[in-house]
Amino acid sequence: MALIFSKIGIIGGGISGLAAAKQLSEHNPIVFEATDSIGGVWKHSSFRTTKLQTPRCDYEFSDYPWPLRDNTSFPTYTEILDYLNSYAKHFDLFKFINFNSKVVEIRLAKSKDPMSDSLNNPSTLLSSGKPVWEVAVQTSGSTAIQWYGFEFIVMCMGKYGDVPIIPKYGMNKGPEVFKGKVMHSQEYSKLNPEESFQLLKGKKVVVVGYKKSGIDLAVECAEANQGEEGKACTMVVRTSHWIVPHYSIWGLPFYLFYSTRFSQFLHARPNQGTLKTLLCMLLSPARKAASKIIESYLLWKLPLVKYGLKPDHPFEEDYASCQMAILPESFFHEADKGKINFKRASNWWFWEGGIEFEDNTKLEADVVLLATGYDGKKKLRDVLPEPFRSFLEFPSGMMPLYRGTIHPFIPNMGFMGYVESVSNLQTSEIRCKWLARLVGGKFKLPSMEKMLEQITTEMEIMKNTTRFYKRTCISTFSINHNDEICEEMGWNSWRKKSWLAEAFSPYNSQDYQDQI
């Protein structure tokens, strides 16, 4: 079959895919979306009660503000989907998207040397007119494979959704011995509201996991079991993380603690030099004090001690690893009513009537919901050829990406959606702007040695800041991260109108509008 050639290929139609399509639109990219709609996890992995975790003004594209952006309520997932569809229509992005088009294989073009200098310098790439990568695409309802050729590929397949992480069990201790129903949160998200309600109503439900998905599942279970005949839901909690009811701490806006240039000055960041490193060490008591202030408020505001949910680690470690979850308003209200119970356990397994724990206690269950996360890298490994798929592995568990985008050993390919921060949308958009200018030849990548040095430095900072470092999270140095991106693009890194605003105002997407 003939090879269809285009300069830019984008895999995935979620937030990162849309941002990449917008920023690379001058190259007429082809976007492959495996489903029939845009939205990524917001479309395909959300529950009835799923809401955004940040204020809407912190989760918007720089050139497309939310309507009523100062509304302090958290948007529902349907509101977010409406916003994304409106964005795509406004910038005419649908013309680039091939829906129901699943990428099943990627291979290096036969005529290419994977280690040649030209392939490892995308700044001169789009003048060659020859494909570097060949992509196999299968359309829904068809067994036929169509091959495409691209000079550059942007991988926007995302970390969440599609590939659930299922716990491993010993012999005769897995779901096969359980007489009830076992379902991962991914499968649950496919149910419509009536189906999910009927699954939970009048059932003894166990939710495994205590992050955002698990908390939302427990609330939906409680809502389906109101009244005297309703059954309680039990959450199995291995590691308790700090949860936050709203973005206000003792009457102060939360951003003052972590999201201003002044507050992030207290934290380690890449390329800060000897003097700033020394100052950071001297100011460590102030950093620890900020964490303690937040912890004291959360322990006062929430019944964490009552339910045995007080974390054993500082709040800062959850924030630095993007583990912080915003709490649904009714969560502890339902716990106080007896509709949500908690069981702390490191290990558990199935028996025919439910699940069993290492302390020899058993919990009866009709339904077990696994909120155990997703394996985003497996999606990449399944389509990338060797040796490139092996380059994704790293002892720390984090993907080694320069500027969270370029792998030094994988030529002519960018990765979006694998770095987390307070606002993943803003993080993806600014790196898409950076990538578009890199591909367009506006600047060049540093040497491979410099890229590896930067990657290693960022990883060491994350590793030294939090024990939960097996995810790439830049929350404590996001402003510095964006500063360096701006400098490489030739932009001013300080984006505010005054020194006072620079020091104490939070940064959001609006601060990174295109600089003429």
PDB file of C-alpha atoms in Angstrom, residues 262-373:
ATOM      1  CA  PHE A 262       8.898  34.223  45.777  1.00  0.00           C
ATOM      2  CA  SER A 263       7.509  30.977  47.219  1.00  0.00           C
ATOM      3  CA  GLN A 264       9.308  28.833  44.629  1.00  0.00           C
ATOM      4  CA  PHE A 265      12.557  30.650  45.456  1.00  0.00           C
ATOM      5  CA  LEU A 266      12.564  28.576  48.659  1.00  0.00           C
ATOM      6  CA  HIS A 267      12.731  25.323  46.669  1.00  0.00           C
ATOM      7  CA  ALA A 268      15.607  23.723  44.785  1.00  0.00           C
ATOM      8  CA  ARG A 269      15.492  24.187  41.030  1.00  0.00           C
ATOM      9  CA  PRO A 270      17.790  23.388  38.088  1.00  0.00           C
ATOM     10  CA  ASN A 271      20.712  25.652  37.226  1.00  0.00           C
ATOM     11  CA  GLN A 272      20.323  27.803  40.318  1.00  0.00           C
ATOM     12  CA  GLY A 273      24.052  28.283  40.940  1.00  0.00           C
ATOM     13  CA  THR A 274      26.080  28.079  44.126  1.00  0.00           C
ATOM     14  CA  LEU A 275      24.719  31.251  45.789  1.00  0.00           C
ATOM     15  CA  LYS A 276      21.065  30.348  45.231  1.00  0.00           C
ATOM     16  CA  THR A 277      21.744  26.796  46.382  1.00  0.00           C
ATOM     17  CA  LEU A 278      23.206  28.152  49.613  1.00  0.00           C
ATOM     18  CA  LEU A 279      20.269  30.533  50.079  1.00  0.00           C
ATOM     19  CA  CYS A 280      17.869  27.672  49.457  1.00  0.00           C
ATOM     20  CA  MET A 281      19.553  25.677  52.234  1.00  0.00           C
ATOM     21  CA  LEU A 282      19.476  28.639  54.625  1.00  0.00           C
ATOM     22  CA  LEU A 283      15.787  29.227  53.883  1.00  0.00           C
ATOM     23  CA  SER A 284      14.794  25.588  54.356  1.00  0.00           C
ATOM     24  CA  PRO A 285      13.137  26.381  57.736  1.00  0.00           C
ATOM     25  CA  ALA A 286      10.758  28.755  55.906  1.00  0.00           C
ATOM     26  CA  ARG A 287       9.953  26.026  53.376  1.00  0.00           C
ATOM     27  CA  LYS A 288       9.241  23.528  56.131  1.00  0.00           C
ATOM     28  CA  ALA A 289       7.171  26.115  57.989  1.00  0.00           C
ATOM     29  CA  ALA A 290       4.941  26.622  54.929  1.00  0.00           C
ATOM     30  CA  SER A 291       4.310  22.892  54.792  1.00  0.00           C
ATOM     31  CA  LYS A 292       3.538  22.791  58.521  1.00  0.00           C
ATOM     32  CA  ILE A 293       1.090  25.706  58.237  1.00  0.00           C
ATOM     33  CA  ILE A 294      -0.855  23.848  55.553  1.00  0.00           C
ATOM     34  CA  GLU A 295      -0.756  20.590  57.527  1.00  0.00           C
ATOM     35  CA  SER A 296      -2.050  22.332  60.658  1.00  0.00           C
ATOM     36  CA  TYR A 297      -4.981  23.764  58.719  1.00  0.00           C
ATOM     37  CA  LEU A 298      -5.871  20.432  57.106  1.00  0.00           C
ATOM     38  CA  LEU A 299      -5.713  18.612  60.449  1.00  0.00           C
ATOM     39  CA  TRP A 300      -7.992  21.281  61.937  1.00  0.00           C
ATOM     40  CA  LYS A 301     -10.394  21.365  59.012  1.00  0.00           C
ATOM     41  CA  LEU A 302     -10.627  17.656  58.192  1.00  0.00           C
ATOM     42  CA  PRO A 303     -11.109  14.564  60.444  1.00  0.00           C
ATOM     43  CA  LEU A 304      -7.910  12.938  59.231  1.00  0.00           C
ATOM     44  CA  VAL A 305      -6.849  11.740  62.688  1.00  0.00           C
ATOM     45  CA  LYS A 306     -10.341  10.439  63.474  1.00  0.00           C
ATOM     46  CA  TYR A 307     -10.314   8.149  60.447  1.00  0.00           C
ATOM     47  CA  GLY A 308      -6.624   7.206  60.615  1.00  0.00           C
ATOM     48  CA  LEU A 309      -5.850   9.105  57.422  1.00  0.00           C
ATOM     49  CA  LYS A 310      -3.159  11.477  58.658  1.00  0.00           C
ATOM     50  CA  PRO A 311      -0.206  11.011  56.288  1.00  0.00           C
ATOM     51  CA  ASP A 312       3.189  10.075  57.695  1.00  0.00           C
ATOM     52  CA  HIS A 313       5.018  12.492  55.391  1.00  0.00           C
ATOM     53  CA  PRO A 314       5.033  16.304  55.022  1.00  0.00           C
ATOM     54  CA  PHE A 315       2.487  18.024  52.784  1.00  0.00           C
ATOM     55  CA  GLU A 316       5.329  19.354  50.639  1.00  0.00           C
ATOM     56  CA  GLU A 317       6.158  15.826  49.433  1.00  0.00           C
ATOM     57  CA  ASP A 318       2.652  15.312  48.040  1.00  0.00           C
ATOM     58  CA  TYR A 319       2.687  18.701  46.356  1.00  0.00           C
ATOM     59  CA  ALA A 320       6.157  18.089  44.903  1.00  0.00           C
ATOM     60  CA  SER A 321       5.005  14.775  43.389  1.00  0.00           C
ATOM     61  CA  CYS A 322       1.613  16.032  42.117  1.00  0.00           C
ATOM     62  CA  GLN A 323      -0.188  13.709  44.554  1.00  0.00           C
ATOM     63  CA  MET A 324      -2.406  16.362  46.145  1.00  0.00           C
ATOM     64  CA  ALA A 325      -6.130  15.782  45.590  1.00  0.00           C
ATOM     65  CA  ILE A 326      -9.012  18.221  45.962  1.00  0.00           C
ATOM     66  CA  LEU A 327     -11.705  16.720  48.164  1.00  0.00           C
ATOM     67  CA  PRO A 328     -15.372  16.486  47.088  1.00  0.00           C
ATOM     68  CA  GLU A 329     -17.500  18.513  49.503  1.00  0.00           C
ATOM     69  CA  SER A 330     -19.539  15.523  50.649  1.00  0.00           C
ATOM     70  CA  PHE A 331     -16.676  13.062  51.230  1.00  0.00           C
ATOM     71  CA  PHE A 332     -16.287  13.283  55.003  1.00  0.00           C
ATOM     72  CA  HIS A 333     -19.974  14.071  55.448  1.00  0.00           C
ATOM     73  CA  GLU A 334     -20.708  10.642  53.982  1.00  0.00           C
ATOM     74  CA  ALA A 335     -18.002   9.109  56.175  1.00  0.00           C
ATOM     75  CA  ASP A 336     -19.611  10.654  59.248  1.00  0.00           C
ATOM     76  CA  LYS A 337     -22.924   9.081  58.192  1.00  0.00           C
ATOM     77  CA  GLY A 338     -21.227   5.690  58.014  1.00  0.00           C
ATOM     78  CA  LYS A 339     -21.484   5.431  54.237  1.00  0.00           C
ATOM     79  CA  ILE A 340     -17.694   5.468  53.703  1.00  0.00           C
ATOM     80  CA  ASN A 341     -15.347   3.387  55.850  1.00  0.00           C
ATOM     81  CA  PHE A 342     -11.562   3.070  55.720  1.00  0.00           C
ATOM     82  CA  LYS A 343      -9.148   0.161  56.016  1.00  0.00           C
ATOM     83  CA  ARG A 344      -5.385   0.774  56.126  1.00  0.00           C
ATOM     84  CA  ALA A 345      -3.530  -2.123  54.515  1.00  0.00           C
ATOM     85  CA  SER A 346      -0.321  -2.688  52.578  1.00  0.00           C
ATOM     86  CA  ASN A 347      -1.225  -6.106  51.189  1.00  0.00           C
ATOM     87  CA  TRP A 348      -4.521  -7.753  50.350  1.00  0.00           C
ATOM     88  CA  TRP A 349      -5.929 -10.512  48.153  1.00  0.00           C
ATOM     89  CA  PHE A 350      -9.242 -12.033  47.146  1.00  0.00           C
ATOM     90  CA  TRP A 351     -11.258 -14.763  48.782  1.00  0.00           C
ATOM     91  CA  GLU A 352     -14.599 -16.002  47.501  1.00  0.00           C
ATOM     92  CA  GLY A 353     -16.623 -13.575  49.604  1.00  0.00           C
ATOM     93  CA  GLY A 354     -14.494 -10.457  49.274  1.00  0.00           C
ATOM     94  CA  ILE A 355     -10.945  -9.475  50.120  1.00  0.00           C
ATOM     95  CA  GLU A 356      -8.559 -10.540  52.881  1.00  0.00           C
ATOM     96  CA  PHE A 357      -5.739  -8.652  54.575  1.00  0.00           C
ATOM     97  CA  GLU A 358      -2.360  -9.522  56.036  1.00  0.00           C
ATOM     98  CA  ASP A 359      -3.698  -9.070  59.570  1.00  0.00           C
ATOM     99  CA  ASN A 360      -6.006 -12.069  58.863  1.00  0.00           C
ATOM    100  CA  THR A 361      -9.158  -9.944  58.731  1.00  0.00           C
ATOM    101  CA  LYS A 362     -11.652 -10.327  55.933  1.00  0.00           C
ATOM    102  CA  LEU A 363     -13.987  -7.869  54.274  1.00  0.00           C
ATOM    103  CA  GLU A 364     -17.124  -9.039  52.559  1.00  0.00           C
ATOM    104  CA  ALA A 365     -17.864  -7.467  49.192  1.00  0.00           C
ATOM    105  CA  ASP A 366     -20.222  -7.687  46.249  1.00  0.00           C
ATOM    106  CA  VAL A 367     -18.190  -5.311  44.069  1.00  0.00           C
ATOM    107  CA  VAL A 368     -14.482  -4.447  44.160  1.00  0.00           C
ATOM    108  CA  LEU A 369     -13.425  -1.309  42.291  1.00  0.00           C
ATOM    109  CA  LEU A 370      -9.731  -0.933  41.532  1.00  0.00           C
ATOM    110  CA  ALA A 371      -8.590   2.692  41.506  1.00  0.00           C
ATOM    111  CA  THR A 372      -5.020   1.536  40.980  1.00  0.00           C
ATOM    112  CA  GLY A 373      -3.894   3.842  38.200  1.00  0.00           C
TER     113      GLY A 373
END
